């Protein structure tokens, strides 16, 4: 089936109807692609089909592309089975680790010339088809990891999949991918979980003092342990390498804090904190080095319709918000709307809002 | 001066015109209190006065209450000087650590019967009077740490200050306070800074894969090193105690990941992650155990006015939002508005929005 909207040509078979698989199905169907969805669990499969992620498999299926979206532990085995069952299909997967499944797959003797690994950097804390979204991948990086003498045209098919789903294709080796995600995803998960674990023995009075800093720092600690055991196990070498370096830095700051009045101790602590400043400034995006957006903080009364009135005025000013965050303390009569807009319109918007009677609590570029 | 709006009676002198001091001044002046503001730096002082945080000191000043809002390192010395200069005034401070300044103060031989320490759990990553806000403390806990035989009436004056500023008074000993904030604030700062420091040596291609997880986990790593060296130094014993326990957990997960196929290794990793799950669930508030609020995720076209239209309809439905978060990937044509509302109105609102043509991408209680 050729569809005017999709780049992908032919049927796409999605194996695994969890969050990622069902989101791939929803996204491709929105482009008019014929999506076959399959799951080892009949209940999961029914849910995904009801949800609109695709249709059930038929004996006559002849997919051009198969997307394997199963847990990391079984990814290689499922890829091997799909390569055998569909000898004309190209197979990719969406597992969060790439080198280990490939090595496992090579050990099975499968026809790996028809396999190209990939990994969308997208997800949510909540899993399952029920949390799936057609737009889950929009604007997110999707790493493609060709191995050996991958043919150009086949990488192109995976790129078409990625582009059909609104994601941004990025090509790396499996090893580059694994060391990158160890740093930006797997190690932060470990660090956040260990920090959150410290809260178990805390008195409630201490927890009642928690603010946004603790909430943000530990948010991802609510992720699914079962999935993460598999991810960390499959990428353990890279994760351990970074955790060793982290542990050295931790030892240094602990030593300095154990003797804070010794010469050089405060400097050591200050250098750790400054290294954190420079590290965080390297993260792209609105909290990092992306300086295209400025922030305006506007005070908003805590009653129905007030925020809508503010946003209506922003819309009437012809300004598009890149991001909006409402800060609102429980019980407070006033909220603060932090609005991200292009820096070139920020001053004009602030002036128009003030003229309209809004109080600007802060403005930054 | 007695003001019908304020609980505080008489003049309040604020020493230190940074973020906290200037915010105290703005908040009290909004209640009609006569606020004297002072800063060792004439430039800072002028800025704070221009900003409306208070008036300059006069020889005839006779404050009933003095709020010391200077860096932790000089807090005890400034409290001692204020106690001497104003023999009839009660003095409090807002430093993030409480036991060390008190011990220092006792060593000076000052009249500590007129001093009661306190600490508002409020702040921002950006400092200075320029970031001050009258509503900075609204709804936030403000810890009061009486020492020795503090007279009931004097604790009441500090409570009046806290209530005038919209904060919630919490009474603890200095030691309870310091161990609590070590856990919910100081250790998370160290952990986030060390994690962010790992990003300094990373290739840009790795950083380009960063998602919200890394951003949240490292956000507070952008805090001011100079201030944090003082905070960590003044509370080093409590911070070190927690970091030791953290390091034991880190060693355990590193050992398990170094030999992921050894019997029990995966279980050890899973238990670490599960301990993180239970720890994070203990944090009060919308991401923790506060189950009064449900979340609705609504798809919103990325064009001016669309979000306003959504919020207008929510207002017309008579529903008040507790919180709103706009998720929006750069370049995407669609945003997702995550709306927190009381669980009892969530289903009705979802039905009304769907009837109005909005797409609900998800709903949770």
XYZ file of C-alpha atoms in Angstrom:
730
model
C 0.000 0.000 0.000
C 1.419 3.319 -1.017
C -0.004 6.244 0.880
C 0.445 9.841 -0.131
C 1.069 10.808 3.476
C 3.624 8.209 4.469
C 7.185 7.672 3.313
C 7.046 4.021 4.331
C 5.884 1.749 1.507
C 4.011 -1.471 2.323
C 2.839 -3.131 5.511
C 4.583 -2.530 8.818
C 4.459 -5.239 11.495
C 4.905 -4.093 15.103
C 5.842 -6.808 17.591
C 5.207 -5.849 21.201
C 2.183 -3.717 22.078
C 3.589 -1.723 24.996
C 4.035 2.041 25.161
C 6.565 2.252 22.315
C 5.079 -0.397 20.022
C 1.540 0.929 20.362
C 2.776 4.506 19.836
C 4.597 3.439 16.646
C 1.360 1.799 15.490
C -0.779 4.845 16.284
C 1.692 7.207 14.627
C 1.993 5.157 11.430
C -1.752 4.579 11.151
C -2.251 8.319 11.414
C -0.139 8.494 8.232
C -2.322 5.907 6.543
C 0.131 2.997 6.855
C -1.263 -0.562 7.126
C -0.018 -1.614 10.562
C -0.082 -5.185 11.845
C 0.288 -5.397 15.598
C 1.316 -8.489 17.513
C 1.941 -9.269 21.170
C 2.710 -12.481 23.037
C -0.128 -11.552 25.411
C -3.598 -11.803 23.797
C -4.940 -9.285 26.339
C -2.266 -6.695 25.482
C -2.890 -7.307 21.792
C -6.646 -6.762 22.116
C -6.070 -3.560 24.052
C -3.650 -2.216 21.434
C -6.052 -3.046 18.587
C -8.965 -1.438 20.444
C -6.744 1.557 20.980
C -6.188 1.862 17.233
C -2.540 0.817 17.093
C -3.066 -1.618 14.217
C -4.848 -4.776 13.039
C -4.319 -8.423 13.956
C -1.906 -10.538 11.907
C -3.161 -12.622 8.952
C -1.576 -15.576 7.146
C -1.225 -13.427 4.037
C 0.800 -10.686 5.744
C 3.890 -9.649 3.857
C 5.450 -6.777 5.818
C 8.283 -4.767 4.311
C 9.344 -3.573 7.748
C 9.083 -5.126 11.208
C 9.498 -3.042 14.369
C 10.383 -5.141 17.417
C 9.302 -3.318 20.590
C 9.716 -5.894 23.346
C 11.728 -5.760 26.586
C 15.540 -5.692 26.134
C 15.985 -9.205 27.561
C 14.002 -10.847 24.761
C 14.772 -8.385 21.959
C 17.461 -10.517 20.235
C 15.355 -13.702 20.340
C 12.310 -11.924 18.904
C 14.361 -10.264 16.150
C 15.806 -13.672 15.198
C 12.333 -15.243 15.088
C 10.950 -12.406 12.946
C 13.894 -12.578 10.502
C 13.131 -16.283 10.061
C 9.352 -15.919 9.795
C 9.494 -13.061 7.250
C 12.456 -13.697 4.923
C 11.772 -10.592 2.803
C 11.316 -8.098 5.612
C 13.727 -5.583 7.074
C 13.726 -5.702 10.885
C 14.492 -2.980 13.400
C 13.976 -2.746 17.152
C 13.507 0.083 19.626
C 15.436 -1.259 22.628
C 17.299 1.245 24.835
C 20.576 -0.654 24.400
C 22.063 -1.611 21.082
C 25.392 -3.489 21.354
C 24.263 -6.381 23.572
C 21.171 -7.367 21.532
C 23.260 -7.241 18.330
C 25.933 -9.501 19.837
C 23.241 -11.932 21.008
C 21.642 -11.854 17.591
C 24.950 -12.556 15.830
C 25.406 -15.570 18.127
C 22.075 -17.025 16.924
C 23.336 -17.188 13.325
C 20.352 -15.092 12.146
C 20.380 -13.257 8.790
C 21.578 -10.006 10.380
C 22.012 -8.328 6.978
C 18.240 -7.625 7.211
C 18.483 -6.126 10.714
C 19.269 -2.515 11.607
C 18.958 -1.500 15.255
C 17.384 1.757 16.366
C 16.271 3.563 19.509
C 13.792 6.423 19.883
C 14.702 8.718 22.796
C 11.121 8.992 23.899
C 9.098 7.542 26.700
C 7.040 8.282 29.714
C 7.061 7.177 33.306
C 3.791 5.362 32.606
C 3.982 2.307 30.356
C 1.595 0.120 28.376
C -0.540 0.621 25.278
C -2.927 2.667 27.415
C -0.279 5.415 27.648
C 0.573 5.255 23.924
C 0.420 8.420 21.846
C 0.675 8.956 18.103
C 2.845 11.985 18.787
C 5.186 10.332 21.301
C 8.195 10.621 19.001
C 7.594 14.062 17.531
C 10.733 16.168 17.662
C 12.644 13.522 19.627
C 15.978 12.059 18.480
C 15.740 8.499 17.109
C 19.119 6.822 16.899
C 19.780 4.393 14.028
C 22.718 2.040 14.541
C 23.703 0.272 11.305
C 26.233 -2.524 11.755
C 28.612 -4.133 9.276
C 28.028 -3.386 5.599
C 24.446 -2.100 5.985
C 23.081 -1.142 2.604
C 22.254 2.504 2.124
C 18.694 1.814 0.941
C 17.885 -0.180 4.036
C 19.055 2.543 6.396
C 16.804 4.774 4.294
C 13.773 2.633 5.154
C 14.439 3.068 8.861
C 14.877 6.807 8.301
C 11.491 6.855 6.551
C 9.952 5.190 9.604
C 11.562 7.766 11.879
C 10.456 10.688 9.706
C 6.917 9.305 9.366
C 6.718 9.374 13.157
C 7.947 12.969 13.323
C 11.237 12.063 14.994
C 14.763 13.173 14.063
C 17.033 10.421 12.721
C 20.554 10.321 14.207
C 23.066 7.731 13.017
C 25.667 6.275 15.395
C 27.423 2.995 15.999
C 25.858 0.736 18.620
C 28.818 1.482 20.902
C 28.497 5.268 20.524
C 24.798 4.934 21.241
C 25.303 2.855 24.354
C 27.918 5.133 25.866
C 25.770 8.189 25.061
C 22.593 6.862 26.668
C 24.573 5.541 29.642
C 25.495 9.163 30.307
C 22.234 10.977 29.535
C 19.740 8.350 30.657
C 20.996 5.224 32.433
C 23.342 6.825 34.979
C 20.824 9.592 35.845
C 18.294 6.812 36.508
C 20.670 5.075 38.955
C 21.622 8.349 40.653
C 17.993 9.437 41.062
C 16.903 6.038 42.381
C 19.702 5.942 44.959
C 18.857 9.476 46.099
C 15.146 8.684 46.386
C 15.988 5.520 48.331
C 17.491 7.752 51.056
C 13.990 9.101 51.710
C 12.639 5.771 52.944
C 14.085 6.154 56.425
C 13.339 9.875 56.760
C 10.828 11.243 59.270
C 7.733 12.808 57.722
C 8.655 16.168 59.193
C 11.776 16.180 57.011
C 9.803 15.259 53.893
C 7.331 18.051 54.597
C 10.173 20.484 53.862
C 10.702 19.070 50.352
C 10.663 21.570 47.520
C 10.854 21.528 43.742
C 14.567 20.705 43.826
C 14.027 17.337 45.477
C 10.973 16.637 43.301
C 12.854 17.263 40.076
C 15.993 15.444 41.174
C 14.061 12.278 42.070
C 11.207 12.352 39.530
C 12.562 9.538 37.335
C 13.057 7.339 40.411
C 9.412 6.344 39.913
C 10.320 4.397 36.743
C 9.587 0.680 36.364
C 12.290 -1.429 38.125
C 11.630 -4.499 35.962
C 12.370 -2.650 32.722
C 15.349 -0.807 34.181
C 17.023 -3.932 35.534
C 17.112 -5.153 31.947
C 18.374 -1.870 30.526
C 21.103 -1.465 33.143
C 22.087 -5.132 32.860
C 22.409 -4.873 29.075
C 24.532 -1.695 29.271
C 26.345 -2.437 32.501
C 29.904 -1.881 31.251
C 29.215 1.703 30.105
C 27.115 2.505 33.151
C 29.759 1.152 35.526
C 32.497 3.158 33.767
C 30.629 6.418 34.405
C 29.602 5.440 37.938
C 33.274 4.824 38.793
C 34.154 8.361 37.725
C 31.109 9.646 39.629
C 32.214 7.704 42.697
C 35.678 9.344 42.524
C 34.071 12.786 42.478
C 31.800 11.750 45.351
C 34.786 10.566 47.389
C 36.510 13.890 46.796
C 33.588 16.007 47.970
C 32.923 13.726 50.956
C 36.594 14.013 51.970
C 36.421 17.797 51.652
C 33.201 17.981 53.696
C 34.626 15.679 56.367
C 37.296 18.298 57.025
C 35.711 21.548 55.829
C 38.221 23.746 57.655
C 41.330 22.133 56.197
C 43.147 24.310 53.646
C 41.791 23.663 50.165
C 38.613 21.875 51.323
C 36.262 24.728 50.460
C 37.979 25.204 47.153
C 37.463 21.500 46.364
C 33.745 21.789 47.163
C 33.441 24.985 45.113
C 35.143 23.306 42.157
C 32.708 20.365 42.303
C 29.775 22.754 42.285
C 31.272 24.852 39.481
C 31.845 21.694 37.436
C 28.124 21.019 37.893
C 27.334 24.533 36.614
C 29.365 24.026 33.454
C 28.040 20.504 32.915
C 24.390 21.499 33.112
C 24.966 24.435 30.773
C 26.002 21.952 28.059
C 22.550 20.346 27.905
C 20.751 21.651 24.825
C 17.216 22.988 25.245
C 15.485 25.675 27.163
C 17.320 25.149 30.442
C 20.649 24.787 28.708
C 22.419 26.657 25.993
C 19.400 27.365 23.821
C 19.196 31.128 24.152
C 16.464 31.712 21.598
C 13.823 31.765 24.293
C 13.264 34.197 27.104
C 11.081 33.708 30.156
C 8.339 35.980 31.433
C 6.772 35.284 34.822
C 3.255 36.657 35.168
C 1.145 36.670 38.329
C -2.234 35.000 37.883
C -5.094 34.970 40.383
C -6.076 31.496 41.486
C -9.609 31.441 40.056
C -11.178 29.724 37.051
C -10.614 31.530 33.789
C -7.749 33.794 34.826
C -5.016 31.837 33.078
C -7.240 31.508 30.027
C -7.660 35.281 30.007
C -3.889 35.706 30.144
C -3.298 33.253 27.317
C -6.040 34.848 25.238
C -4.236 38.177 25.525
C -0.945 36.545 24.590
C -2.649 34.980 21.564
C -4.182 38.345 20.638
C -0.712 39.854 20.789
C 0.190 37.330 18.076
C 2.834 35.720 20.267
C 3.304 31.944 20.320
C 4.464 30.349 23.551
C 7.232 27.802 23.288
C 6.532 26.537 26.768
C 4.365 27.332 29.738
C 4.784 26.325 33.323
C 2.385 27.167 36.108
C 3.960 27.434 39.554
C 1.354 27.168 42.199
C 1.858 26.502 45.875
C -0.898 24.503 47.550
C -3.296 26.898 49.254
C -1.847 30.023 47.668
C -4.237 32.579 46.198
C -1.887 33.431 43.383
C -0.108 31.377 40.747
C 2.864 32.281 38.621
C 2.813 31.497 34.921
C 6.322 31.150 33.495
C 6.048 31.662 29.760
C 8.808 30.928 27.260
C 8.727 33.053 24.137
C 11.221 34.010 21.447
C 13.555 36.619 22.913
C 12.790 39.092 20.117
C 9.120 39.363 21.131
C 9.613 39.178 24.884
C 9.862 42.892 25.654
C 6.914 43.801 23.498
C 4.779 41.105 25.114
C 5.770 42.215 28.626
C 4.804 45.803 27.778
C 1.452 44.760 26.290
C 0.618 42.571 29.263
C 1.510 45.286 31.741
C -0.622 47.731 29.782
C -3.437 45.199 30.122
C -3.096 45.205 33.915
C -1.026 42.011 34.380
C 1.777 42.015 36.915
C 5.097 40.775 35.565
C 6.960 39.105 38.430
C 10.123 38.546 36.432
C 11.665 38.511 32.981
C 14.824 36.838 31.754
C 16.543 36.275 28.452
C 2.929 51.411 63.492
C -0.042 49.106 63.706
C -1.497 48.125 60.364
C -4.856 46.452 59.957
C -3.388 44.084 57.373
C -0.282 42.928 59.153
C 0.141 40.820 62.285
C 3.589 42.269 62.872
C 3.500 45.382 65.079
C 6.159 48.073 64.662
C 9.127 48.557 62.339
C 10.926 45.597 60.786
C 14.588 45.959 59.860
C 15.899 43.654 57.111
C 19.676 43.249 56.938
C 20.908 41.897 53.616
C 19.160 42.903 50.405
C 19.555 39.713 48.380
C 16.778 37.503 47.059
C 15.421 36.506 50.486
C 15.882 39.827 52.252
C 14.370 41.857 49.450
C 11.472 39.382 49.151
C 10.793 39.697 52.906
C 10.794 43.475 52.471
C 8.453 43.418 49.469
C 6.088 40.980 51.180
C 5.891 42.966 54.416
C 5.471 46.301 52.657
C 2.574 44.809 50.715
C 0.988 44.284 54.154
C 1.633 47.900 55.090
C 4.567 47.245 57.422
C 7.259 49.923 57.801
C 10.352 48.118 56.485
C 13.900 49.372 56.936
C 16.333 47.727 54.557
C 20.092 47.649 55.001
C 22.957 46.098 53.070
C 26.736 46.313 53.432
C 26.853 47.161 49.728
C 25.453 50.644 48.946
C 24.710 49.524 45.374
C 22.669 46.525 46.549
C 20.874 48.731 49.033
C 19.921 51.304 46.406
C 18.646 48.567 44.100
C 16.497 47.046 46.862
C 15.039 50.428 47.814
C 14.317 51.230 44.154
C 12.671 47.851 43.903
C 10.342 48.729 46.774
C 11.763 46.397 49.422
C 11.909 49.095 52.110
C 13.369 52.460 53.131
C 16.883 53.433 54.191
C 17.815 53.343 57.893
C 17.491 56.471 60.077
C 19.061 57.338 63.436
C 15.605 57.259 65.011
C 14.829 53.678 63.919
C 13.494 51.482 66.667
C 12.667 48.109 65.086
C 10.731 45.497 67.021
C 12.012 42.767 64.735
C 15.221 42.367 62.737
C 15.512 39.811 59.917
C 19.114 38.929 59.074
C 19.322 37.683 55.490
C 23.043 37.526 54.771
C 25.222 34.613 53.573
C 25.628 31.757 56.120
C 29.309 32.516 56.724
C 28.592 35.946 58.181
C 25.164 35.269 59.675
C 26.332 34.835 63.301
C 28.518 37.971 63.227
C 25.694 40.082 61.774
C 23.165 38.740 64.299
C 25.570 39.596 67.138
C 26.079 43.126 65.786
C 22.330 43.685 65.406
C 21.601 42.414 68.933
C 24.110 44.957 70.255
C 22.953 47.855 68.074
C 19.242 47.374 68.862
C 18.930 46.239 72.497
C 15.124 46.127 72.405
C 14.704 44.193 69.158
C 14.037 40.529 68.575
C 16.361 39.115 65.899
C 15.838 36.224 63.502
C 17.749 35.071 60.447
C 16.871 33.125 57.311
C 20.050 31.074 56.816
C 19.735 27.546 55.378
C 21.586 26.050 58.343
C 20.682 26.628 61.949
C 22.958 24.792 64.423
C 26.318 26.192 63.297
C 25.323 29.907 63.334
C 23.744 29.439 66.780
C 26.923 27.815 68.139
C 29.002 30.654 66.678
C 26.635 33.195 68.154
C 26.783 31.616 71.620
C 30.598 31.805 71.415
C 30.411 35.595 70.893
C 28.655 36.067 74.236
C 25.766 37.879 72.537
C 22.357 38.296 74.218
C 20.951 35.173 72.535
C 17.714 35.348 74.544
C 16.586 37.904 71.929
C 17.513 35.633 68.973
C 15.315 32.931 67.406
C 16.593 31.283 64.233
C 14.373 30.535 61.252
C 14.582 29.341 57.661
C 12.086 29.775 54.835
C 12.146 26.827 52.413
C 11.904 29.083 49.418
C 14.300 30.278 46.801
C 15.090 30.378 43.155
C 18.069 29.516 41.025
C 18.454 33.226 40.298
C 19.589 35.394 43.194
C 19.709 39.079 44.072
C 17.101 41.730 44.849
C 16.292 41.812 41.139
C 14.747 38.326 41.461
C 12.851 39.168 44.661
C 9.108 38.599 44.828
C 6.549 39.588 47.432
C 4.969 36.155 47.039
C 8.192 34.128 47.257
C 7.192 32.519 50.555
C 3.498 31.911 49.918
C 2.519 28.377 50.842
C 6.118 27.364 51.588
C 7.230 25.892 54.933
C 9.190 28.308 57.134
C 11.033 26.541 59.927
C 11.385 28.285 63.301
C 14.098 26.901 65.578
C 13.780 28.238 69.128
C 16.746 27.422 71.385
C 17.015 27.268 75.165
C 14.201 28.856 77.172
C 12.705 30.884 74.299
C 9.726 32.828 75.534
C 6.417 31.898 73.975
C 5.583 35.474 72.983
C 8.796 35.862 71.058
C 8.249 32.721 69.027
C 4.834 34.241 68.323
C 6.454 37.328 66.779
C 8.405 35.149 64.359
C 5.201 33.244 63.567
C 3.496 36.570 62.812
C 6.314 37.378 60.379
C 5.916 33.997 58.705
C 2.129 34.319 58.472
C 2.358 37.893 57.171
C 4.485 36.551 54.335
C 1.977 33.792 53.535
C 4.290 30.976 54.627
C 3.539 28.038 56.920
C 5.355 28.084 60.286
C 6.974 24.772 61.318
C 8.784 24.494 64.647
C 11.814 22.213 65.045
C 15.087 22.163 66.911
C 18.114 23.460 65.014
C 19.416 19.886 64.832
C 16.158 18.481 63.440
C 16.130 21.275 60.893
C 19.701 20.668 59.782
C 19.279 16.925 59.345
C 15.994 17.475 57.475
C 17.377 19.982 54.989
C 20.520 17.896 54.544
C 18.234 15.183 53.212
C 15.728 17.188 51.155
C 17.985 19.981 49.915
C 21.731 19.794 50.592
C 22.412 16.191 49.539
C 20.252 16.510 46.378
C 22.364 19.585 45.509
C 25.606 17.591 45.818
C 24.197 14.606 43.896
C 22.890 16.791 41.060
C 26.132 18.774 40.808
C 28.250 15.609 40.631
C 25.964 14.148 37.957
C 26.056 17.342 35.894
C 29.848 17.438 36.226
C 29.978 14.129 34.296
C 28.617 15.996 31.263
C 31.715 18.161 30.899
C 33.722 15.499 29.101
C 30.833 14.181 26.986
C 30.746 14.536 23.190
C 28.017 16.840 21.885
C 26.399 13.931 20.074
C 25.707 12.309 23.444
C 24.240 15.519 24.869
C 21.985 15.863 21.832
C 20.165 12.748 23.080
C 19.332 14.358 26.433
C 15.691 14.295 27.455
C 13.553 15.635 30.277
C 14.961 13.060 32.709
C 18.478 14.453 32.528
C 17.182 18.045 32.564
C 15.159 17.499 35.719
C 17.839 15.480 37.479
C 20.492 18.155 36.938
C 18.405 21.369 37.063
C 19.596 22.487 40.503
C 23.223 21.949 39.444
C 23.032 25.494 38.055
C 22.879 26.935 41.590
C 25.457 29.435 42.882
C 28.662 27.630 44.013
C 29.706 30.459 46.359
C 26.493 30.233 48.397
C 26.448 26.440 48.382
C 30.029 26.096 49.608
C 28.905 27.999 52.689
C 25.719 25.979 53.164
C 27.453 22.624 52.734
C 30.355 23.707 54.933
C 28.002 24.791 57.723
C 26.020 21.541 57.603
C 28.840 19.202 56.643
C 28.348 16.610 59.395
C 24.719 15.895 58.425
C 25.473 15.991 54.710
C 28.416 13.626 55.090
C 26.329 11.196 57.158
C 23.769 10.864 54.351
C 26.419 10.779 51.616
C 28.090 7.847 53.396
C 24.853 5.872 53.281
C 24.355 6.942 49.665
C 27.869 5.759 48.813
C 27.186 2.341 50.349
C 24.117 1.981 48.120
C 26.165 3.178 45.139
C 28.875 0.620 45.850
C 26.265 -2.128 46.054
C 24.684 -1.296 42.698
C 28.107 -0.860 41.044
C 29.176 -4.288 42.361
C 25.970 -5.825 41.030
C 26.406 -4.164 37.617
C 30.046 -5.243 37.433
C 28.868 -8.853 37.535
C 25.295 -8.669 36.197
C 25.106 -12.407 35.507
C 26.116 -13.524 38.989
C 23.255 -15.005 41.008
C 21.476 -12.272 42.962
C 22.962 -9.379 40.980
C 19.765 -8.529 39.109
C 17.776 -8.817 42.291
C 20.147 -6.360 43.980
C 19.685 -3.866 41.125
C 15.911 -4.345 41.168
C 15.818 -3.747 44.913
C 17.772 -0.499 44.537
C 15.323 0.701 41.904
C 12.310 -0.395 43.952
C 13.713 1.444 46.980
C 13.805 4.527 44.749
C 10.135 3.971 43.827
C 9.069 3.843 47.456
C 11.294 6.764 48.439
C 9.935 9.102 45.778
C 6.353 8.145 46.652
C 6.919 9.557 50.146
C 7.441 13.110 48.868
C 4.254 15.087 49.547
C 2.740 17.041 46.679
C 1.371 16.353 43.284
C 4.080 13.929 42.191
C 4.048 12.132 45.488
C 1.388 10.834 47.779
C -1.101 13.647 47.319
C -3.866 11.784 45.550
C -6.408 14.586 45.553
C -5.420 15.599 42.048
C -5.773 13.756 38.779
C -4.041 14.565 35.512
C -5.635 15.095 32.125
C -3.412 15.368 29.055
C -5.020 17.315 26.215
C -3.611 17.750 22.715
C -3.261 21.390 21.677
C -2.360 22.681 18.239
C 0.806 24.725 18.207
C -0.698 28.065 17.190
C -1.433 31.287 19.081
C -4.659 31.200 21.027
C -5.254 27.448 21.106
C -4.187 26.928 24.701
C -6.180 29.993 25.712
C -9.227 28.497 24.033
C -8.710 25.268 25.984
C -8.322 27.086 29.279
C -11.354 29.248 28.562
C -13.428 26.093 28.137
C -12.024 24.668 31.351
C -12.936 27.918 33.109
C -16.423 27.828 31.589
C -16.806 24.298 32.942
C -16.249 25.864 36.372
C -13.144 23.770 36.976
C -10.063 25.249 38.640
C -6.683 23.897 37.624
C -4.274 23.081 40.412
C -1.370 22.929 38.012
C -0.691 23.100 34.305
C 2.305 21.906 32.377
C 2.775 22.310 28.659
C 4.915 19.633 27.029
C 6.153 20.793 23.707
C 8.952 19.352 21.638
C 10.916 21.888 19.599
C 9.575 21.934 16.065
C 6.489 19.874 16.845
C 3.116 21.000 15.493
C 1.279 19.811 18.567
C 1.694 20.422 22.267
C 0.360 18.467 25.203
C -1.213 20.300 28.114
C -1.056 18.261 31.319
C -3.717 19.652 33.623
C -4.048 18.795 37.308
C -7.575 19.009 38.680
C -9.390 17.607 41.682
C -10.085 13.924 41.008
C -13.812 14.361 41.617
C -14.196 16.716 38.628
C -11.721 14.989 36.326
C -14.128 12.671 34.493
C -16.728 15.354 33.965
C -14.109 17.737 32.590
C -12.702 15.089 30.238
C -16.198 14.381 28.904
C -16.955 18.086 28.404
C -13.650 18.700 26.631
C -14.129 15.717 24.335
C -17.648 16.923 23.560
C -16.029 20.245 22.638
C -13.736 18.544 20.144
C -10.561 18.321 22.221
C -8.466 15.163 22.066
C -7.614 13.677 25.445
C -4.240 11.955 25.136
C -4.327 10.515 28.626
C -6.026 10.642 32.007
C -4.775 9.476 35.380
C -5.935 9.651 38.956
